[in-house]
Coordinates of C-alpha atoms in Angstrom, one line a residue:
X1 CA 30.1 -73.1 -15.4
X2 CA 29.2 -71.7 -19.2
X3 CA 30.5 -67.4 -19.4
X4 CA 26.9 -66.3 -19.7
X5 CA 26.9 -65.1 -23.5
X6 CA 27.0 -61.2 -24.1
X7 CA 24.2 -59.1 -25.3
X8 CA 24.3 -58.9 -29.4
X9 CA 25.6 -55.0 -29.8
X10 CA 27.2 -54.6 -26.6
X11 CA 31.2 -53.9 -27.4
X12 CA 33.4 -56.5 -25.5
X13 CA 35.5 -55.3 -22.2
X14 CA 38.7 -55.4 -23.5
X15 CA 37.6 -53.5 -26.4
X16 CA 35.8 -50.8 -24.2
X17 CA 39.7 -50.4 -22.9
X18 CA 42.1 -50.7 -25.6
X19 CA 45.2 -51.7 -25.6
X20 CA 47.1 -48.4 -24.6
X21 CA 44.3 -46.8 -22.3
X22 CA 42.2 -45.3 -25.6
X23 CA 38.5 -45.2 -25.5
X24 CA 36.9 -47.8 -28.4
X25 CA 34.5 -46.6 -30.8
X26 CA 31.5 -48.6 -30.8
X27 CA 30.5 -50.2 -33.8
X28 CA 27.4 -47.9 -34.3
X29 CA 28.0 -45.7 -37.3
X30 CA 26.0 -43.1 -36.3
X31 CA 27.8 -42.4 -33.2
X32 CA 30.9 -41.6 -35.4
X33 CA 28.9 -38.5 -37.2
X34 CA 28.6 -37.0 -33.8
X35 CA 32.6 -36.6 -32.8
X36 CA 33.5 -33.6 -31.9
X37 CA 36.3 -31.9 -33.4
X38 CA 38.3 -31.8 -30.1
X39 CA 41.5 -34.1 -30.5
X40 CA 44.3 -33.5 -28.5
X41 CA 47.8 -34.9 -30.0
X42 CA 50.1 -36.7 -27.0
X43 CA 53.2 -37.7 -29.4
X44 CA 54.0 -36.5 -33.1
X45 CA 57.2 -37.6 -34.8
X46 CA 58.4 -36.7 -38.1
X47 CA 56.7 -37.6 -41.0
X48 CA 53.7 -37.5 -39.0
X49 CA 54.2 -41.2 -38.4
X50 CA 52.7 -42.9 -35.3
X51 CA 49.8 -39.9 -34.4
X52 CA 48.0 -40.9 -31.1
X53 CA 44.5 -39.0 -30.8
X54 CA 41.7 -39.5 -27.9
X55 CA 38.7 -38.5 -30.0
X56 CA 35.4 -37.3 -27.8
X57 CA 32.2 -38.4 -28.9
X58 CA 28.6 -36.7 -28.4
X59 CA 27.7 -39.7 -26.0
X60 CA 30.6 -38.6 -23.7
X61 CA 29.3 -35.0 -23.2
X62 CA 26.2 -34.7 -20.2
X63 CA 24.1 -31.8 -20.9
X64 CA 22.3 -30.7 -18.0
X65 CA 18.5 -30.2 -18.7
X66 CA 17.8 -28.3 -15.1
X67 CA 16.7 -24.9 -15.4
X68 CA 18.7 -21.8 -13.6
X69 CA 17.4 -21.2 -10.3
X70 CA 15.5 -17.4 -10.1
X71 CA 17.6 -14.4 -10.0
X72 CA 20.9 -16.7 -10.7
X73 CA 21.9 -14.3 -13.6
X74 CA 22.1 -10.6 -11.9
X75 CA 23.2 -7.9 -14.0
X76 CA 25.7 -5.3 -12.1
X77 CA 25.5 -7.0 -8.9
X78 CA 21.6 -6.4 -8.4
X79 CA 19.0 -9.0 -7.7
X80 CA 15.8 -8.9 -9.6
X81 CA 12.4 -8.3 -8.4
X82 CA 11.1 -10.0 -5.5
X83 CA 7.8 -11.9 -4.8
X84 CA 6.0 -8.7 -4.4
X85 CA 7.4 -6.6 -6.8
X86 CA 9.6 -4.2 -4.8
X87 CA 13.7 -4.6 -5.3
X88 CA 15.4 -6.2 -2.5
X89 CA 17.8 -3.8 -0.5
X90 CA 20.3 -2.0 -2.3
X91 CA 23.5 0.4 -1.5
X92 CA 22.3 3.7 -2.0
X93 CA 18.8 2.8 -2.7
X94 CA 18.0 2.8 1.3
X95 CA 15.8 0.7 3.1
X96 CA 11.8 -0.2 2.6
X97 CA 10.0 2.2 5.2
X98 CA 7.8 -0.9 6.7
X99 CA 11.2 -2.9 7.1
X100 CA 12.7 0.3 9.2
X101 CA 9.9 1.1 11.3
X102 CA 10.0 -3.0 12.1
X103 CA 13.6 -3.2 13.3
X104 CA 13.6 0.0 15.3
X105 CA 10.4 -2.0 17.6
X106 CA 7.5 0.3 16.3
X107 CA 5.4 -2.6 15.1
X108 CA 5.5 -5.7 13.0
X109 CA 6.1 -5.6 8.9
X110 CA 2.7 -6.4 8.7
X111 CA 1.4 -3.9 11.5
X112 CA 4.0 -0.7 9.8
X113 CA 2.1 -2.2 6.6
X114 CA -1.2 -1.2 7.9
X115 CA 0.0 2.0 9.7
X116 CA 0.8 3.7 6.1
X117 CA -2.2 2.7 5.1
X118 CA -3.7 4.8 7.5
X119 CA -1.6 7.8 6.8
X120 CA -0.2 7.5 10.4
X121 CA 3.9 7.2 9.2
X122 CA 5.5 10.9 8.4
X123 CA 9.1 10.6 6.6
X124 CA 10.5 14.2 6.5
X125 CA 7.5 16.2 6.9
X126 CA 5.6 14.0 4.8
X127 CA 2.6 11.6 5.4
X128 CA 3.3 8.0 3.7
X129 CA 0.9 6.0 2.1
X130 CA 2.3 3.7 -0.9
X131 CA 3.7 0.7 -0.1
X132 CA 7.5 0.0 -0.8
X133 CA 8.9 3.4 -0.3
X134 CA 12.6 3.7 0.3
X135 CA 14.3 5.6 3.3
X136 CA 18.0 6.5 4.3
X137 CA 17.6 5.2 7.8
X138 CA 20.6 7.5 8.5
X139 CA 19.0 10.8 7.4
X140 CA 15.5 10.4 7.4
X141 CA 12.8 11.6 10.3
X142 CA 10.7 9.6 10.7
X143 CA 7.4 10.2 12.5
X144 CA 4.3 7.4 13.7
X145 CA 1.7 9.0 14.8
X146 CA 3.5 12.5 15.7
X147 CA 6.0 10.9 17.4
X148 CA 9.9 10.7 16.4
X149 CA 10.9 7.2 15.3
X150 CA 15.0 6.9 16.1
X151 CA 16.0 4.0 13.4
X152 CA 19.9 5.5 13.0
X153 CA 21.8 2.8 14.6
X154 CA 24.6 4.1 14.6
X155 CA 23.8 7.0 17.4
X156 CA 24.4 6.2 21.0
X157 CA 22.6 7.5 23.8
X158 CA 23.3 6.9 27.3
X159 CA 22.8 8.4 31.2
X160 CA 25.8 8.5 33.4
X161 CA 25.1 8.9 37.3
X162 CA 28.2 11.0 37.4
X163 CA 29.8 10.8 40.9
X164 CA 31.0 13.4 42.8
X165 CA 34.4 14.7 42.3
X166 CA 34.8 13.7 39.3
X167 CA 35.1 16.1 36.1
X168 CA 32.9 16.4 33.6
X169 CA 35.3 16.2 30.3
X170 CA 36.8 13.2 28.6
X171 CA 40.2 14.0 29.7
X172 CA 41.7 16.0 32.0
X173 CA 45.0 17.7 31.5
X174 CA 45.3 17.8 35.3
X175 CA 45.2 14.3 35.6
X176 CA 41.6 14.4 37.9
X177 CA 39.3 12.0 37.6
X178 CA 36.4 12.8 34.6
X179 CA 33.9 11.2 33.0
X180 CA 36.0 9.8 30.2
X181 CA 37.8 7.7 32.6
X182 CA 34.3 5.7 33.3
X183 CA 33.4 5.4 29.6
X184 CA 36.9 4.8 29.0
X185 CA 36.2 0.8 27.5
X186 CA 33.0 2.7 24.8
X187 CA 35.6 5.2 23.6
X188 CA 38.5 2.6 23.1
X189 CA 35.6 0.6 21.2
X190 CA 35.3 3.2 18.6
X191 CA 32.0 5.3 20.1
X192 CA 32.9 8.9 20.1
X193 CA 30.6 10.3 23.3
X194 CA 30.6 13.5 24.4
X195 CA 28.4 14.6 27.3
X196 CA 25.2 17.0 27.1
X197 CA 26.0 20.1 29.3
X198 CA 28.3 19.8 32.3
X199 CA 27.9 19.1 36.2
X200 CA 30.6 21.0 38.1
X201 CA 32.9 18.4 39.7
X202 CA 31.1 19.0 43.3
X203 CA 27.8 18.2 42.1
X204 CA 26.9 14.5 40.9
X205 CA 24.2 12.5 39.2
X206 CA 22.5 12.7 36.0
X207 CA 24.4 13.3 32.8
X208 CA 23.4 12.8 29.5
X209 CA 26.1 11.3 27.0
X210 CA 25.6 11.0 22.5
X211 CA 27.3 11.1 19.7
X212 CA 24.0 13.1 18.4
X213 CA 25.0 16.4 18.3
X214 CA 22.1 17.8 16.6
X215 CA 20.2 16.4 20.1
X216 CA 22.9 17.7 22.3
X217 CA 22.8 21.3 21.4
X218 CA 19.2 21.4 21.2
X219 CA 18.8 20.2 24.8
X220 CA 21.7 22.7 26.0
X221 CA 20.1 25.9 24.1
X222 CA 18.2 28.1 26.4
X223 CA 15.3 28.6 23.6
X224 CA 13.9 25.0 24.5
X225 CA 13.6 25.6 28.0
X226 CA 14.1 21.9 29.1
X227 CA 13.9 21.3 32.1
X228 CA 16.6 19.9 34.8
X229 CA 15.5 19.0 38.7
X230 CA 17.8 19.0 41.5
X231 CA 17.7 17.6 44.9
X232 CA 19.9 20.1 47.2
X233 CA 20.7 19.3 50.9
X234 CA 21.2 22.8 52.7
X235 CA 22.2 23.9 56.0
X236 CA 19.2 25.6 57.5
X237 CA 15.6 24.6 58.1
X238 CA 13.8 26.2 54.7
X239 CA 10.0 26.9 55.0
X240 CA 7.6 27.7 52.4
X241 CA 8.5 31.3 52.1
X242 CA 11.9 30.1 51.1
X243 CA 10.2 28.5 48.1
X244 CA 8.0 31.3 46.7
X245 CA 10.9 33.5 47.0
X246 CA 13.0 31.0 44.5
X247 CA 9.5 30.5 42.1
X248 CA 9.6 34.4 42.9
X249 CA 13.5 35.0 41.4
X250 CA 16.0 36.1 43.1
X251 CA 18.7 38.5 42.0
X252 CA 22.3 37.5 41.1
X253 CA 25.2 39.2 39.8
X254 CA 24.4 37.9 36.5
X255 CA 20.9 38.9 36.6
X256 CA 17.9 37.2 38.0
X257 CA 17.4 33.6 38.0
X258 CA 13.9 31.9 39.1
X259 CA 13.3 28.3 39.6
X260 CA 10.1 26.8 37.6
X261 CA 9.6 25.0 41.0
X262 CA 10.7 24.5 44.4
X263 CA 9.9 22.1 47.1
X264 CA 11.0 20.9 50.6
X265 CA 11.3 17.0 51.0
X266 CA 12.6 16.6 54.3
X267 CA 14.2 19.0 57.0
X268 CA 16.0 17.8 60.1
X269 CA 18.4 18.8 63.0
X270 CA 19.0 22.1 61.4
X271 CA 19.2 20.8 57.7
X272 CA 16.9 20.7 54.7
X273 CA 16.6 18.2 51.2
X274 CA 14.6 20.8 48.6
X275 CA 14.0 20.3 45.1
X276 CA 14.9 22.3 42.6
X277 CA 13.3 22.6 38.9
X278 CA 14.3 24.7 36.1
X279 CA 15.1 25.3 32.6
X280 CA 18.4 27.7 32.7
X281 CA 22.1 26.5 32.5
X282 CA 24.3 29.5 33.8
X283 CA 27.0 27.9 35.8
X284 CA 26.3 26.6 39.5
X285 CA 22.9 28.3 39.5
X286 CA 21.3 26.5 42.0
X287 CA 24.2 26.7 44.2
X288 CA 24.0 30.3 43.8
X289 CA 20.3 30.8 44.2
X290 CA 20.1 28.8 47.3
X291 CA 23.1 30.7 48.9
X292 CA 21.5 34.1 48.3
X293 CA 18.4 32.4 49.7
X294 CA 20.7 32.1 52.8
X295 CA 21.2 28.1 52.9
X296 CA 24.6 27.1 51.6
X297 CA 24.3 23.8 49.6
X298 CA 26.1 21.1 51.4
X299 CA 25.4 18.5 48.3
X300 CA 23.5 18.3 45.0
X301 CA 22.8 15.5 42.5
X302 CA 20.8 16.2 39.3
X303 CA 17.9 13.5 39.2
X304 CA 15.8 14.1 36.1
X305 CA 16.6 15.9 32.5
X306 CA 13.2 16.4 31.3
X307 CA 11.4 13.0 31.4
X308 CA 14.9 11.0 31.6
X309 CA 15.3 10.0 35.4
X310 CA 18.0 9.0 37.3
X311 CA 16.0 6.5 39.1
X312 CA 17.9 4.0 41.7
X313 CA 21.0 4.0 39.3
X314 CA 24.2 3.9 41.3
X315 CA 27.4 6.7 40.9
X316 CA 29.0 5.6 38.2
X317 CA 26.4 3.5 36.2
X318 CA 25.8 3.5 32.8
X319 CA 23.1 3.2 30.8
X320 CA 21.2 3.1 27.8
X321 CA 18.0 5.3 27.5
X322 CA 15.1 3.3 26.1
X323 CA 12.9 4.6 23.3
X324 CA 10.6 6.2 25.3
X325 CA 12.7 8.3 26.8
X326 CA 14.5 9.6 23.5
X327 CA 11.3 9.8 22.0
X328 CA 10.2 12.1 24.2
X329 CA 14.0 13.9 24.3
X330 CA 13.4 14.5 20.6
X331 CA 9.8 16.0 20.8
X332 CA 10.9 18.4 23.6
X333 CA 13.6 20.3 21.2
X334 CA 11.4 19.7 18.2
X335 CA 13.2 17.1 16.3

Protein backbone atom coordinates (compact mmCIF):
# COMPACT_ATOMS: atom_id res chain seq x y z
CA UNK A 1 0.00 0.00 0.00
CA UNK A 2 1.44 3.64 -1.27
CA UNK A 3 2.81 5.92 2.30
CA UNK A 4 0.06 8.41 1.94
CA UNK A 5 2.22 11.58 0.69
CA UNK A 6 2.77 14.42 3.47
CA UNK A 7 1.25 17.74 3.50
CA UNK A 8 3.61 20.41 1.50
CA UNK A 9 5.06 22.55 4.72
CA UNK A 10 4.62 19.98 7.26
CA UNK A 11 8.41 19.16 8.62
CA UNK A 12 9.15 15.34 8.36
CA UNK A 13 9.07 13.04 11.75
CA UNK A 14 12.49 12.37 11.98
CA UNK A 15 13.29 15.93 11.55
CA UNK A 16 10.62 17.03 14.32
CA UNK A 17 13.18 14.70 16.53
CA UNK A 18 16.69 15.07 15.59
CA UNK A 19 19.17 13.12 15.76
CA UNK A 20 20.40 13.64 19.52
CA UNK A 21 16.85 14.60 21.10
CA UNK A 22 17.04 18.49 19.77
CA UNK A 23 13.86 20.13 18.76
CA UNK A 24 13.98 21.10 14.65
CA UNK A 25 13.40 24.44 13.53
CA UNK A 26 10.75 24.50 10.97
CA UNK A 27 11.58 25.85 7.82
CA UNK A 28 9.31 29.07 8.32
CA UNK A 29 11.62 32.04 8.61
CA UNK A 30 9.49 33.93 10.52
CA UNK A 31 9.33 31.61 13.31
CA UNK A 32 13.14 32.09 13.72
CA UNK A 33 12.62 36.04 14.48
CA UNK A 34 10.51 35.07 17.45
CA UNK A 35 13.36 32.81 19.53
CA UNK A 36 13.74 33.81 22.59
CA UNK A 37 16.98 34.57 23.98
CA UNK A 38 16.80 31.66 26.55
CA UNK A 39 19.60 29.05 25.56
CA UNK A 40 20.87 26.82 28.02
CA UNK A 41 24.55 25.29 27.26
CA UNK A 42 24.77 21.24 28.25
CA UNK A 43 28.60 20.76 27.07
CA UNK A 44 31.31 23.49 26.28
CA UNK A 45 34.88 22.42 25.52
CA UNK A 46 37.80 24.52 24.80
CA UNK A 47 37.89 26.54 21.95
CA UNK A 48 34.31 26.73 22.18
CA UNK A 49 34.26 23.70 19.82
CA UNK A 50 31.24 21.40 19.68
CA UNK A 51 28.43 24.06 21.64
CA UNK A 52 25.09 22.14 22.07
CA UNK A 53 22.03 24.72 22.61
CA UNK A 54 18.14 23.81 22.90
CA UNK A 55 16.82 27.16 21.58
CA UNK A 56 12.91 28.04 22.58
CA UNK A 57 10.79 29.42 20.13
CA UNK A 58 7.59 31.79 20.59
CA UNK A 59 5.36 28.80 19.28
CA UNK A 60 6.59 26.73 22.34
CA UNK A 61 5.39 29.34 24.93
CA UNK A 62 1.13 29.02 25.88
CA UNK A 63 -0.04 32.20 27.03
CA UNK A 64 -3.10 31.89 28.90
CA UNK A 65 -5.86 34.39 27.68
CA UNK A 66 -8.38 33.68 30.92
CA UNK A 67 -8.93 36.48 33.00
CA UNK A 68 -8.09 36.38 37.03
CA UNK A 69 -10.98 35.22 38.88
CA UNK A 70 -12.53 38.35 41.33
CA UNK A 71 -10.64 39.31 44.40
CA UNK A 72 -7.70 36.79 43.33
CA UNK A 73 -5.14 39.67 43.84
CA UNK A 74 -5.76 40.84 47.68
CA UNK A 75 -3.49 43.41 49.05
CA UNK A 76 -2.38 42.75 52.89
CA UNK A 77 -4.37 39.74 53.25
CA UNK A 78 -7.87 41.53 52.78
CA UNK A 79 -10.55 40.59 50.24
CA UNK A 80 -12.17 43.31 48.24
CA UNK A 81 -15.70 44.49 48.35
CA UNK A 82 -18.39 42.14 48.25
CA UNK A 83 -21.62 42.06 46.01
CA UNK A 84 -23.18 44.54 48.17
CA UNK A 85 -20.65 46.85 48.94
CA UNK A 86 -19.74 46.09 52.56
CA UNK A 87 -16.08 44.25 53.28
CA UNK A 88 -16.30 40.68 54.15
CA UNK A 89 -15.31 39.88 57.84
CA UNK A 90 -12.09 41.06 59.05
CA UNK A 91 -9.77 40.64 62.38
CA UNK A 92 -10.41 43.58 64.31
CA UNK A 93 -12.95 45.06 62.08
CA UNK A 94 -15.82 42.88 64.02
CA UNK A 95 -18.74 41.34 62.69
CA UNK A 96 -21.84 42.97 60.43
CA UNK A 97 -24.70 43.63 63.08
CA UNK A 98 -27.42 41.72 60.88
CA UNK A 99 -24.90 38.61 60.57
CA UNK A 100 -24.77 38.64 64.67
CA UNK A 101 -28.18 39.16 65.57
CA UNK A 102 -28.70 35.99 62.89
CA UNK A 103 -26.41 33.43 64.49
CA UNK A 104 -27.32 34.19 68.08
CA UNK A 105 -31.34 32.97 66.76
CA UNK A 106 -32.95 36.59 66.93
CA UNK A 107 -34.16 36.46 63.30
CA UNK A 108 -33.04 35.73 59.81
CA UNK A 109 -30.36 38.13 57.88
CA UNK A 110 -33.05 39.31 56.01
CA UNK A 111 -35.62 39.65 59.06
CA UNK A 112 -32.35 41.55 61.46
CA UNK A 113 -32.18 43.51 57.92
CA UNK A 114 -35.64 44.83 58.32
CA UNK A 115 -35.49 45.22 62.24
CA UNK A 116 -32.73 48.13 61.83
CA UNK A 117 -34.73 49.48 59.55
CA UNK A 118 -37.18 49.96 61.99
CA UNK A 119 -34.95 51.44 64.62
CA UNK A 120 -35.77 48.32 66.82
CA UNK A 121 -31.70 46.96 67.22
CA UNK A 122 -29.77 49.14 70.11
CA UNK A 123 -25.86 48.43 70.09
CA UNK A 124 -24.42 50.16 73.22
CA UNK A 125 -27.09 52.50 74.10
CA UNK A 126 -27.57 53.33 70.66
CA UNK A 127 -30.53 52.79 68.11
CA UNK A 128 -29.16 51.30 64.66
CA UNK A 129 -30.40 52.05 61.44
CA UNK A 130 -27.63 51.86 58.46
CA UNK A 131 -27.08 48.86 57.10
CA UNK A 132 -23.51 47.13 57.30
CA UNK A 133 -22.51 48.38 60.70
CA UNK A 134 -19.69 46.46 62.43
CA UNK A 135 -19.86 45.04 66.13
CA UNK A 136 -17.36 43.28 68.50
CA UNK A 137 -19.65 40.47 69.32
CA UNK A 138 -17.41 40.13 72.39
CA UNK A 139 -17.98 43.55 73.87
CA UNK A 140 -20.94 44.96 72.46
CA UNK A 141 -24.72 45.07 74.14
CA UNK A 142 -26.78 44.57 72.05
CA UNK A 143 -30.47 45.23 72.53
CA UNK A 144 -33.92 44.13 70.01
CA UNK A 145 -36.55 45.65 70.98
CA UNK A 146 -35.37 46.48 74.75
CA UNK A 147 -34.35 43.22 75.30
CA UNK A 148 -30.54 41.95 75.81
CA UNK A 149 -29.25 39.99 72.82
CA UNK A 150 -26.31 37.45 74.33
CA UNK A 151 -24.09 36.91 70.88
CA UNK A 152 -20.58 36.31 73.15
CA UNK A 153 -20.04 32.74 72.51
CA UNK A 154 -17.58 32.34 74.38
CA UNK A 155 -19.64 32.72 77.87
CA UNK A 156 -21.21 29.66 79.49
CA UNK A 157 -24.19 29.54 81.43
CA UNK A 158 -25.51 26.63 83.08
CA UNK A 159 -28.07 25.39 86.20
CA UNK A 160 -26.82 22.65 88.44
CA UNK A 161 -29.52 20.82 90.67
CA UNK A 162 -26.83 20.66 93.30
CA UNK A 163 -27.45 17.56 95.64
CA UNK A 164 -27.38 17.52 99.07
CA UNK A 165 -24.19 17.07 100.85
CA UNK A 166 -22.26 18.22 98.60
CA UNK A 167 -20.14 21.54 98.83
CA UNK A 168 -20.58 24.29 96.93
CA UNK A 169 -16.77 25.25 95.77
CA UNK A 170 -14.75 23.74 92.96
CA UNK A 171 -12.48 22.03 95.32
CA UNK A 172 -12.43 21.13 98.54
CA UNK A 173 -9.25 21.03 100.68
CA UNK A 174 -11.11 18.56 102.88
CA UNK A 175 -11.53 16.15 100.37
CA UNK A 176 -15.79 16.44 100.48
CA UNK A 177 -17.65 16.14 97.73
CA UNK A 178 -18.36 19.84 95.82
CA UNK A 179 -19.67 21.02 92.86
CA UNK A 180 -16.39 20.92 90.97
CA UNK A 181 -16.41 17.27 91.22
CA UNK A 182 -19.71 17.14 88.94
CA UNK A 183 -18.46 19.69 86.47
CA UNK A 184 -15.24 18.14 86.70
CA UNK A 185 -15.23 16.87 82.57
CA UNK A 186 -16.27 21.16 81.60
CA UNK A 187 -13.33 22.32 83.73
CA UNK A 188 -10.79 19.72 82.29
CA UNK A 189 -12.17 20.96 78.78
CA UNK A 190 -10.97 24.36 79.32
CA UNK A 191 -14.42 26.27 80.64
CA UNK A 192 -13.53 28.16 83.77
CA UNK A 193 -17.10 28.04 85.79
CA UNK A 194 -17.58 29.32 88.96
CA UNK A 195 -21.00 29.19 90.67
CA UNK A 196 -23.35 32.32 91.38
CA UNK A 197 -23.83 32.52 95.21
CA UNK A 198 -23.57 29.37 97.43
CA UNK A 199 -26.13 26.69 98.90
CA UNK A 200 -24.78 25.43 102.28
CA UNK A 201 -23.86 21.72 101.88
CA UNK A 202 -27.36 20.70 103.67
CA UNK A 203 -29.46 22.39 101.35
CA UNK A 204 -29.65 21.22 97.52
CA UNK A 205 -31.14 22.24 94.21
CA UNK A 206 -30.77 25.23 92.07
CA UNK A 207 -27.39 26.73 91.35
CA UNK A 208 -26.41 28.95 88.89
CA UNK A 209 -22.90 28.33 87.18
CA UNK A 210 -20.80 31.24 84.34
CA UNK A 211 -17.79 32.29 83.50
CA UNK A 212 -19.77 35.85 83.23
CA UNK A 213 -18.71 37.58 86.05
CA UNK A 214 -20.15 40.86 85.27
CA UNK A 215 -23.73 38.58 85.47
CA UNK A 216 -22.61 36.79 88.64
CA UNK A 217 -22.05 39.65 90.85
CA UNK A 218 -24.91 41.53 89.65
CA UNK A 219 -27.28 38.64 90.52
CA UNK A 220 -25.46 38.20 94.08
CA UNK A 221 -25.60 42.06 95.03
CA UNK A 222 -28.32 42.91 97.37
CA UNK A 223 -29.16 46.31 95.34
CA UNK A 224 -31.01 44.10 92.58
CA UNK A 225 -33.22 42.41 94.87
CA UNK A 226 -33.52 39.13 92.79
CA UNK A 227 -35.39 36.93 93.85
CA UNK A 228 -34.69 33.19 95.09
CA UNK A 229 -37.74 30.60 96.17
CA UNK A 230 -37.43 27.89 98.46
CA UNK A 231 -39.41 24.84 99.22
CA UNK A 232 -38.75 23.99 103.13
CA UNK A 233 -40.16 20.78 104.69
CA UNK A 234 -40.54 21.62 108.58
CA UNK A 235 -41.57 19.78 111.60
CA UNK A 236 -44.75 21.26 112.73
CA UNK A 237 -48.19 21.90 111.15
CA UNK A 238 -47.66 25.84 109.95
CA UNK A 239 -50.99 27.79 109.42
CA UNK A 240 -51.53 31.11 107.88
CA UNK A 241 -50.41 33.10 110.81
CA UNK A 242 -47.13 31.50 110.41
CA UNK A 243 -46.98 33.06 106.95
CA UNK A 244 -47.85 36.73 107.63
CA UNK A 245 -45.49 36.64 110.51
CA UNK A 246 -42.46 35.69 107.84
CA UNK A 247 -44.08 38.43 104.99
CA UNK A 248 -44.28 40.36 108.49
CA UNK A 249 -40.25 39.94 109.45
CA UNK A 250 -39.02 38.39 111.96
CA UNK A 251 -36.01 39.44 114.12
CA UNK A 252 -32.64 37.73 114.02
CA UNK A 253 -29.45 38.28 115.51
CA UNK A 254 -28.35 39.95 112.47
CA UNK A 255 -31.19 42.11 112.16
CA UNK A 256 -34.62 41.48 110.64
CA UNK A 257 -35.21 39.44 107.73
CA UNK A 258 -38.70 39.23 105.86
CA UNK A 259 -39.73 36.93 103.16
CA UNK A 260 -41.35 38.69 99.93
CA UNK A 261 -43.72 35.67 100.21
CA UNK A 262 -44.68 32.61 102.03
CA UNK A 263 -46.97 29.80 101.40
CA UNK A 264 -48.01 26.37 102.70
CA UNK A 265 -48.17 23.56 100.02
CA UNK A 266 -48.90 20.57 101.98
CA UNK A 267 -48.94 19.69 105.74
CA UNK A 268 -49.22 16.15 107.06
CA UNK A 269 -48.78 13.85 110.24
CA UNK A 270 -47.19 16.67 112.09
CA UNK A 271 -45.13 18.10 109.14
CA UNK A 272 -45.39 21.00 106.67
CA UNK A 273 -43.78 21.76 102.74
CA UNK A 274 -43.93 25.95 102.69
CA UNK A 275 -42.50 28.10 100.22
CA UNK A 276 -40.32 30.52 100.66
CA UNK A 277 -39.59 33.75 98.40
CA UNK A 278 -37.06 36.40 98.81
CA UNK A 279 -34.51 38.59 97.61
CA UNK A 280 -31.63 38.56 100.57
CA UNK A 281 -28.48 36.31 100.73
CA UNK A 282 -27.32 36.40 104.47
CA UNK A 283 -26.26 32.90 105.19
CA UNK A 284 -28.95 30.05 105.98
CA UNK A 285 -31.65 32.70 106.19
CA UNK A 286 -34.40 30.63 105.64
CA UNK A 287 -33.26 28.06 107.91
CA UNK A 288 -32.99 30.68 110.50
CA UNK A 289 -36.29 32.47 109.89
CA UNK A 290 -38.28 29.32 109.96
CA UNK A 291 -36.55 28.17 113.22
CA UNK A 292 -37.41 31.39 115.03
CA UNK A 293 -40.80 30.85 113.45
CA UNK A 294 -40.67 27.65 115.72
CA UNK A 295 -40.43 24.80 112.85
CA UNK A 296 -36.95 23.56 112.40
CA UNK A 297 -36.20 22.81 108.70
CA UNK A 298 -35.88 19.15 108.12
CA UNK A 299 -34.88 19.81 104.22
CA UNK A 300 -34.63 22.64 101.66
CA UNK A 301 -34.02 22.72 97.91
CA UNK A 302 -33.79 26.08 96.04
CA UNK A 303 -36.30 25.76 92.99
CA UNK A 304 -36.32 29.07 91.08
CA UNK A 305 -33.61 32.09 90.75
CA UNK A 306 -35.78 34.68 89.37
CA UNK A 307 -37.46 33.26 86.22
CA UNK A 308 -34.71 30.32 85.86
CA UNK A 309 -36.53 27.11 87.35
CA UNK A 310 -35.34 24.07 88.51
CA UNK A 311 -38.17 22.27 86.93
CA UNK A 312 -38.10 18.18 87.04
CA UNK A 313 -34.20 18.28 86.69
CA UNK A 314 -32.65 15.46 88.70
CA UNK A 315 -29.66 16.12 91.61
CA UNK A 316 -26.88 16.38 89.84
CA UNK A 317 -28.00 17.45 86.29
CA UNK A 318 -26.68 19.93 84.27
CA UNK A 319 -27.81 22.19 82.13
CA UNK A 320 -27.77 24.90 79.75
CA UNK A 321 -30.16 27.88 80.30
CA UNK A 322 -31.89 28.79 77.00
CA UNK A 323 -32.16 32.40 75.77
CA UNK A 324 -35.02 33.20 77.33
CA UNK A 325 -34.00 32.61 80.50
CA UNK A 326 -30.63 34.71 80.25
CA UNK A 327 -32.48 37.24 78.60
CA UNK A 328 -34.53 37.80 81.29
CA UNK A 329 -31.31 37.13 83.94
CA UNK A 330 -29.79 40.14 82.17
CA UNK A 331 -32.82 42.56 82.25
CA UNK A 332 -33.37 41.83 86.00
CA UNK A 333 -29.71 43.30 87.01
CA UNK A 334 -29.85 45.87 84.18
CA UNK A 335 -27.45 44.61 81.76
Amino acid sequence: MAKPARREGTPDRNARRGSKGQKANHSNPHHSNHSTNAQRVRNRRSGGENVETVSVHAKDVYVSNARPARHQHVEGGRRGPGKHGHGHDQDGEGMRLQKVLAQAGVASRRMAEKLIDEGRVEVDGKIVTRQGVRVDPNTAVIRVDGSRVIVNEDMQYFVLNKPRGVQSTMHDDMGRPCVGDIIGEKISSGQRLFHVGRLDAATEGLLLLTNDGELANRLMHPSYEVTKTYMATVVGEVDAKVMRELEKGIELDDGLAKADMAQIIDVWQGRSIVRIELHEGRKHIVRRMLKAAGFPVERLVRTKIHTVQLGEQTPGALRALNRAELTSLYNAVGM
